[in-house]
Amino acid sequence: MSLLNGRFAVVTGAASPRGLGKAMAELFVEHGATVAILDLDQGAAESAAADLGEGHLGLACDVTDKAACLAAVDYLRGKWGRLDVLVNNAGITQPLKTMDISPENYDAVLDVNLRGTLYMSQAVIPLMREQKHGSIVNLSSVSAQRGGGIFGGPHYSAAKAGILGLTKAMARELAPDNVRVNAICPGFIATDITAGKLTQEMSNAIVDGIPMGRPGQASDVAGCALFLASELSAYCTGTELDVNGGSLIH
Ligand code: NAD
């Protein structure tokens, strides 16, 4: 089934080889989409795009820089003429306790996760409104819903909870123009976001709390992103889609 035939999609933070963004980009391509990978490093973005096959693009874009977001979308508009899907996937986390969060920690985590989601959305919304068609998919987290307790600290939970608020308010505002906005709330997924700071002990404790008894795979999240990006979810907006192996059932 080709769920995204003729569609053009942007996935931020998709250069990480084992990351959720790369898995989403690959699945979107399998379903007929043309994809642009945006990430901090131009070379890494280009090489990830090359892995997707011919015709896909890799661009450097720091999502905390509004001018960079606008420039990337301007470039894609010139190349493609339209843009159907934005996945706001770029994100960072830090395993800190409340009293250890410095101003710099707060800024870094809030800026990439929350500010970046707003800036990239602001960059694509005018074109999606003109087309009267678009799907924005935002990466929140189970940490937003259950008060952390996975890996990221309270500032990460706050940023991801902020993404849920932003998702729902943008969904309400953009619905009349047929631009849908939804969030995915992954649980514990095996990627490199933990940057070597996840011990075996921490991992075992987390898996103990997952009814399905295993960490999620990037492909588990990619399937949810494909659903929200495609017309299968045509009447879904403002939703939060849990992909957590049962670690939060509510
Ligand atoms: P990852 O670390 O593998 O990939 C994140 C990517 O974002 C990297 O390629 C990085 O270079 C990029 N990035 C960081 N700052 C950026 C910026 N300012 N501009 C552009 N790109 C930037 O992480 P992942 O595990 O694939 O996570 C993807 C998303 O899913 C994140 O938003 C994360 O918070 C969320 N999430 C992950 C999990 C998990 O368990 N892995 C759980 C819940 C939510």
Short mmCIF file of C-alpha atoms and ligand atoms in Angstrom, two decimals:
data_model
loop_
_atom_site.label_atom_id
_atom_site.label_comp_id
_atom_site.label_asym_id
_atom_site.label_seq_id
_atom_site.Cartn_x
_atom_site.Cartn_y
_atom_site.Cartn_z
CA MET A 1 0.00 0.00 0.00
CA SER A 2 1.37 3.42 -0.90
CA LEU A 3 -0.07 5.75 1.66
CA LEU A 4 2.03 8.81 0.76
CA ASN A 5 2.23 8.64 -3.03
CA GLY A 6 3.05 12.07 -4.46
CA ARG A 7 3.40 13.58 -0.99
CA PHE A 8 6.31 15.73 0.19
CA ALA A 9 7.48 15.39 3.78
CA VAL A 10 9.99 17.10 6.08
CA VAL A 11 11.38 15.27 9.09
CA THR A 12 13.55 17.26 11.52
CA GLY A 13 16.34 15.63 13.51
CA ALA A 14 16.32 12.65 11.15
CA ALA A 15 20.06 12.20 10.57
CA SER A 16 20.63 10.09 13.70
CA PRO A 17 21.25 6.58 12.25
CA ARG A 18 19.23 4.63 14.87
CA GLY A 19 16.81 7.46 15.57
CA LEU A 20 13.07 7.75 15.24
CA GLY A 21 13.31 10.40 12.50
CA LYS A 22 15.38 8.21 10.19
CA ALA A 23 12.98 5.28 10.67
CA MET A 24 10.03 7.54 9.85
CA ALA A 25 11.78 8.95 6.78
CA GLU A 26 12.49 5.41 5.52
CA LEU A 27 8.90 4.28 6.03
CA PHE A 28 7.53 7.43 4.35
CA VAL A 29 9.76 6.74 1.33
CA GLU A 30 8.55 3.11 1.22
CA HIS A 31 5.06 4.57 0.97
CA GLY A 32 5.85 6.82 -1.97
CA ALA A 33 6.83 10.11 -0.31
CA THR A 34 9.66 12.44 -1.25
CA VAL A 35 11.46 13.36 1.97
CA ALA A 36 13.73 16.11 3.26
CA ILE A 37 15.85 15.35 6.29
CA LEU A 38 16.75 18.39 8.38
CA ASP A 39 19.42 18.16 11.06
CA LEU A 40 22.22 20.20 12.62
CA ASP A 41 25.02 18.96 10.41
CA GLN A 42 24.75 19.38 6.63
CA GLY A 43 26.95 16.35 5.84
CA ALA A 44 25.04 14.06 8.20
CA ALA A 45 21.70 15.24 6.79
CA GLU A 46 22.88 14.72 3.21
CA SER A 47 24.24 11.27 3.93
CA ALA A 48 21.01 10.22 5.69
CA ALA A 49 19.02 11.51 2.70
CA ALA A 50 21.29 9.58 0.31
CA ASP A 51 20.46 6.40 2.28
CA LEU A 52 16.80 6.99 1.37
CA GLY A 53 17.58 6.76 -2.35
CA GLU A 54 17.42 9.17 -5.30
CA GLY A 55 15.59 12.47 -5.09
CA HIS A 56 15.48 12.97 -1.34
CA LEU A 57 17.11 15.97 0.29
CA GLY A 58 19.30 16.60 3.33
CA LEU A 59 19.57 20.13 4.70
CA ALA A 60 21.30 21.73 7.67
CA CYS A 61 18.73 23.39 9.90
CA ASP A 62 18.95 24.21 13.59
CA VAL A 63 15.29 24.25 14.58
CA THR A 64 15.97 26.78 17.37
CA ASP A 65 16.91 29.33 14.70
CA LYS A 66 13.77 30.78 13.17
CA ALA A 67 15.57 32.23 10.14
CA ALA A 68 17.09 28.80 9.41
CA CYS A 69 13.64 27.14 9.59
CA LEU A 70 12.17 29.72 7.21
CA ALA A 71 15.12 29.38 4.82
CA ALA A 72 14.86 25.57 4.72
CA VAL A 73 11.13 25.66 3.98
CA ASP A 74 11.62 28.40 1.38
CA TYR A 75 14.19 26.23 -0.37
CA LEU A 76 11.89 23.19 -0.32
CA ARG A 77 8.98 25.25 -1.59
CA GLY A 78 11.14 26.33 -4.52
CA LYS A 79 12.12 22.72 -5.27
CA TRP A 80 8.81 20.97 -4.67
CA GLY A 81 6.10 23.63 -4.85
CA ARG A 82 4.22 21.96 -2.02
CA LEU A 83 4.71 20.36 1.38
CA ASP A 84 2.27 17.88 2.84
CA VAL A 85 3.85 16.59 6.04
CA LEU A 86 6.05 18.05 8.77
CA VAL A 87 7.36 15.82 11.54
CA ASN A 88 8.79 17.85 14.42
CA ASN A 89 11.11 15.13 15.63
CA ALA A 90 14.31 17.01 16.61
CA GLY A 91 14.75 16.71 20.34
CA ILE A 92 17.29 16.40 23.13
CA THR A 93 17.03 15.12 26.68
CA GLN A 94 19.05 15.25 29.91
CA PRO A 95 18.71 12.96 32.96
CA LEU A 96 18.68 15.68 35.64
CA LYS A 97 16.86 16.12 38.95
CA THR A 98 14.89 19.31 39.57
CA MET A 99 17.55 21.04 41.68
CA ASP A 100 20.29 20.25 39.17
CA ILE A 101 18.65 21.98 36.18
CA SER A 102 20.77 25.03 35.33
CA PRO A 103 19.50 27.94 33.25
CA GLU A 104 21.57 26.54 30.36
CA ASN A 105 19.99 23.08 30.74
CA TYR A 106 16.52 24.62 30.77
CA ASP A 107 17.19 26.72 27.68
CA ALA A 108 18.73 23.85 25.72
CA VAL A 109 15.93 21.36 26.38
CA LEU A 110 13.04 23.80 26.06
CA ASP A 111 14.51 25.42 22.96
CA VAL A 112 15.13 22.33 20.84
CA ASN A 113 11.96 20.49 21.82
CA LEU A 114 9.37 23.23 22.21
CA ARG A 115 10.63 26.39 20.51
CA GLY A 116 11.87 24.30 17.56
CA THR A 117 8.43 22.71 17.16
CA LEU A 118 6.83 26.16 17.06
CA TYR A 119 9.38 27.65 14.64
CA MET A 120 9.23 24.79 12.13
CA SER A 121 5.43 24.79 12.30
CA GLN A 122 5.38 28.54 11.68
CA ALA A 123 7.61 27.97 8.67
CA VAL A 124 5.31 25.42 6.99
CA ILE A 125 1.85 26.69 8.01
CA PRO A 126 1.49 29.42 5.33
CA LEU A 127 2.09 26.89 2.51
CA MET A 128 -0.11 24.21 4.09
CA ARG A 129 -2.89 26.78 4.50
CA GLU A 130 -2.60 27.83 0.86
CA GLN A 131 -2.83 24.17 -0.20
CA LYS A 132 -5.68 23.54 2.22
CA HIS A 133 -3.84 20.37 3.10
CA GLY A 134 -1.21 19.37 5.60
CA SER A 135 -0.32 17.12 8.49
CA ILE A 136 1.99 18.20 11.30
CA VAL A 137 3.19 15.44 13.62
CA ASN A 138 4.89 16.47 16.87
CA LEU A 139 7.07 14.21 19.05
CA SER A 140 5.96 14.49 22.66
CA SER A 141 6.72 11.71 25.17
CA VAL A 142 5.19 9.49 27.80
CA SER A 143 7.36 11.62 30.14
CA ALA A 144 4.92 14.49 29.54
CA GLN A 145 1.93 12.35 30.52
CA ARG A 146 3.25 10.44 33.53
CA GLY A 147 5.63 12.94 35.11
CA GLY A 148 8.93 11.66 33.78
CA GLY A 149 10.46 8.67 35.50
CA ILE A 150 11.92 7.27 32.27
CA PHE A 151 15.17 9.06 31.50
CA GLY A 152 14.67 12.80 30.96
CA GLY A 153 14.41 15.27 33.84
CA PRO A 154 11.49 17.55 34.77
CA HIS A 155 12.54 20.17 32.22
CA TYR A 156 12.21 17.48 29.50
CA SER A 157 8.76 16.50 30.82
CA ALA A 158 7.80 20.18 30.80
CA ALA A 159 9.02 20.68 27.23
CA LYS A 160 7.15 17.59 26.01
CA ALA A 161 4.00 18.61 27.92
CA GLY A 162 4.35 22.03 26.28
CA ILE A 163 4.37 20.25 22.93
CA LEU A 164 1.03 18.64 23.78
CA GLY A 165 -0.48 22.06 24.55
CA LEU A 166 0.97 23.55 21.38
CA THR A 167 -0.28 20.59 19.33
CA LYS A 168 -3.84 20.86 20.59
CA ALA A 169 -4.08 24.64 20.29
CA MET A 170 -2.58 24.64 16.78
CA ALA A 171 -4.92 21.78 15.81
CA ARG A 172 -7.94 23.85 16.82
CA GLU A 173 -6.67 26.95 15.00
CA LEU A 174 -5.61 25.24 11.76
CA ALA A 175 -8.48 22.74 11.37
CA PRO A 176 -10.62 25.10 9.20
CA ASP A 177 -7.78 25.08 6.63
CA ASN A 178 -7.56 21.29 6.65
CA VAL A 179 -4.18 21.32 8.36
CA ARG A 180 -4.12 18.59 11.00
CA VAL A 181 -1.81 18.63 14.01
CA ASN A 182 -1.25 15.55 16.17
CA ALA A 183 1.27 14.32 18.72
CA ILE A 184 3.00 11.00 19.27
CA CYS A 185 3.91 10.03 22.83
CA PRO A 186 6.59 7.35 22.68
CA GLY A 187 7.58 5.41 25.76
CA PHE A 188 11.04 3.90 26.10
CA ILE A 189 12.44 3.36 22.59
CA ALA A 190 15.90 1.99 21.79
CA THR A 191 17.75 4.90 20.13
CA ASP A 192 20.89 6.94 20.86
CA ILE A 193 19.12 9.89 22.52
CA THR A 194 20.38 8.72 25.92
CA ALA A 195 23.93 9.45 24.67
CA GLY A 196 25.62 6.66 26.64
CA LYS A 197 24.11 7.83 29.94
CA LEU A 198 21.63 4.96 30.28
CA THR A 199 23.04 2.20 32.50
CA GLN A 200 21.93 -1.44 32.26
CA GLU A 201 20.41 -1.04 35.72
CA MET A 202 18.30 1.96 34.62
CA SER A 203 17.24 0.11 31.48
CA ASN A 204 16.18 -3.01 33.45
CA ALA A 205 14.14 -0.88 35.87
CA ILE A 206 12.34 0.84 32.97
CA VAL A 207 11.60 -2.44 31.16
CA ASP A 208 10.17 -3.86 34.42
CA GLY A 209 7.48 -1.18 34.17
CA ILE A 210 6.50 -2.04 30.58
CA PRO A 211 3.66 -4.59 30.34
CA MET A 212 4.89 -5.69 26.89
CA GLY A 213 8.26 -6.47 28.51
CA ARG A 214 10.53 -4.83 25.95
CA PRO A 215 11.74 -1.40 24.82
CA GLY A 216 10.04 -0.09 21.69
CA GLN A 217 11.80 -0.06 18.33
CA ALA A 218 12.12 3.00 16.11
CA SER A 219 9.91 1.20 13.58
CA ASP A 220 7.13 1.01 16.21
CA VAL A 221 7.06 4.81 16.32
CA ALA A 222 7.47 5.17 12.55
CA GLY A 223 4.24 3.23 11.98
CA CYS A 224 2.35 5.70 14.15
CA ALA A 225 3.92 8.63 12.30
CA LEU A 226 2.88 7.13 8.95
CA PHE A 227 -0.71 6.79 10.19
CA LEU A 228 -0.82 10.43 11.32
CA ALA A 229 0.95 11.70 8.20
CA SER A 230 -1.38 9.90 5.80
CA GLU A 231 -5.06 10.11 4.98
CA LEU A 232 -5.70 7.05 7.14
CA SER A 233 -5.99 9.59 9.96
CA ALA A 234 -7.95 12.16 7.93
CA TYR A 235 -10.40 12.93 10.76
CA CYS A 236 -7.81 12.97 13.58
CA THR A 237 -6.54 16.30 14.82
CA GLY A 238 -5.35 17.39 18.25
CA THR A 239 -4.84 13.78 19.31
CA GLU A 240 -2.00 12.21 21.28
CA LEU A 241 -1.05 8.74 20.06
CA ASP A 242 0.55 6.55 22.73
CA VAL A 243 3.27 4.12 21.62
CA ASN A 244 4.62 2.82 24.90
CA GLY A 245 4.11 -0.96 25.20
CA GLY A 246 1.44 -0.35 27.83
CA SER A 247 3.76 1.56 30.20
CA LEU A 248 1.05 4.21 30.56
CA ILE A 249 -2.54 3.08 30.13
CA HIS A 250 -4.96 5.90 30.86
P1 NAD B 1 18.16 10.93 18.56
O1 NAD B 1 19.09 11.58 19.55
O2 NAD B 1 18.53 9.61 17.99
O3 NAD B 1 17.89 11.94 17.37
C1 NAD B 1 17.60 13.30 17.58
C2 NAD B 1 18.12 14.10 16.41
O4 NAD B 1 17.79 15.48 16.62
C3 NAD B 1 19.65 14.03 16.22
O5 NAD B 1 19.92 13.64 14.89
C4 NAD B 1 20.11 15.44 16.51
O6 NAD B 1 21.24 15.85 15.76
C5 NAD B 1 18.87 16.25 16.13
N1 NAD B 1 18.87 17.58 16.74
C6 NAD B 1 19.21 17.92 18.01
N2 NAD B 1 19.11 19.26 18.17
C7 NAD B 1 18.67 19.75 16.99
C8 NAD B 1 18.38 21.06 16.52
N3 NAD B 1 18.53 22.14 17.31
N4 NAD B 1 17.96 21.22 15.25
C9 NAD B 1 17.83 20.13 14.43
N5 NAD B 1 18.08 18.88 14.82
C10 NAD B 1 18.51 18.69 16.08
O7 NAD B 1 16.74 10.89 19.30
P2 NAD B 1 15.45 9.94 19.09
O8 NAD B 1 15.42 8.98 20.22
O9 NAD B 1 15.35 9.48 17.70
O10 NAD B 1 14.30 11.00 19.42
C11 NAD B 1 13.52 11.64 18.43
C12 NAD B 1 12.40 12.40 19.11
O11 NAD B 1 11.57 11.49 19.84
C13 NAD B 1 12.86 13.43 20.14
O12 NAD B 1 12.03 14.57 20.07
C14 NAD B 1 12.69 12.72 21.46
O13 NAD B 1 12.55 13.61 22.53
C15 NAD B 1 11.43 11.93 21.17
N6 NAD B 1 11.26 10.77 22.07
C16 NAD B 1 12.19 9.75 22.08
C17 NAD B 1 12.00 8.68 22.94
C18 NAD B 1 12.98 7.54 23.03
O14 NAD B 1 12.82 6.71 23.95
N7 NAD B 1 13.95 7.42 22.15
C19 NAD B 1 10.89 8.66 23.79
C20 NAD B 1 9.98 9.69 23.75
C21 NAD B 1 10.18 10.74 22.87
#
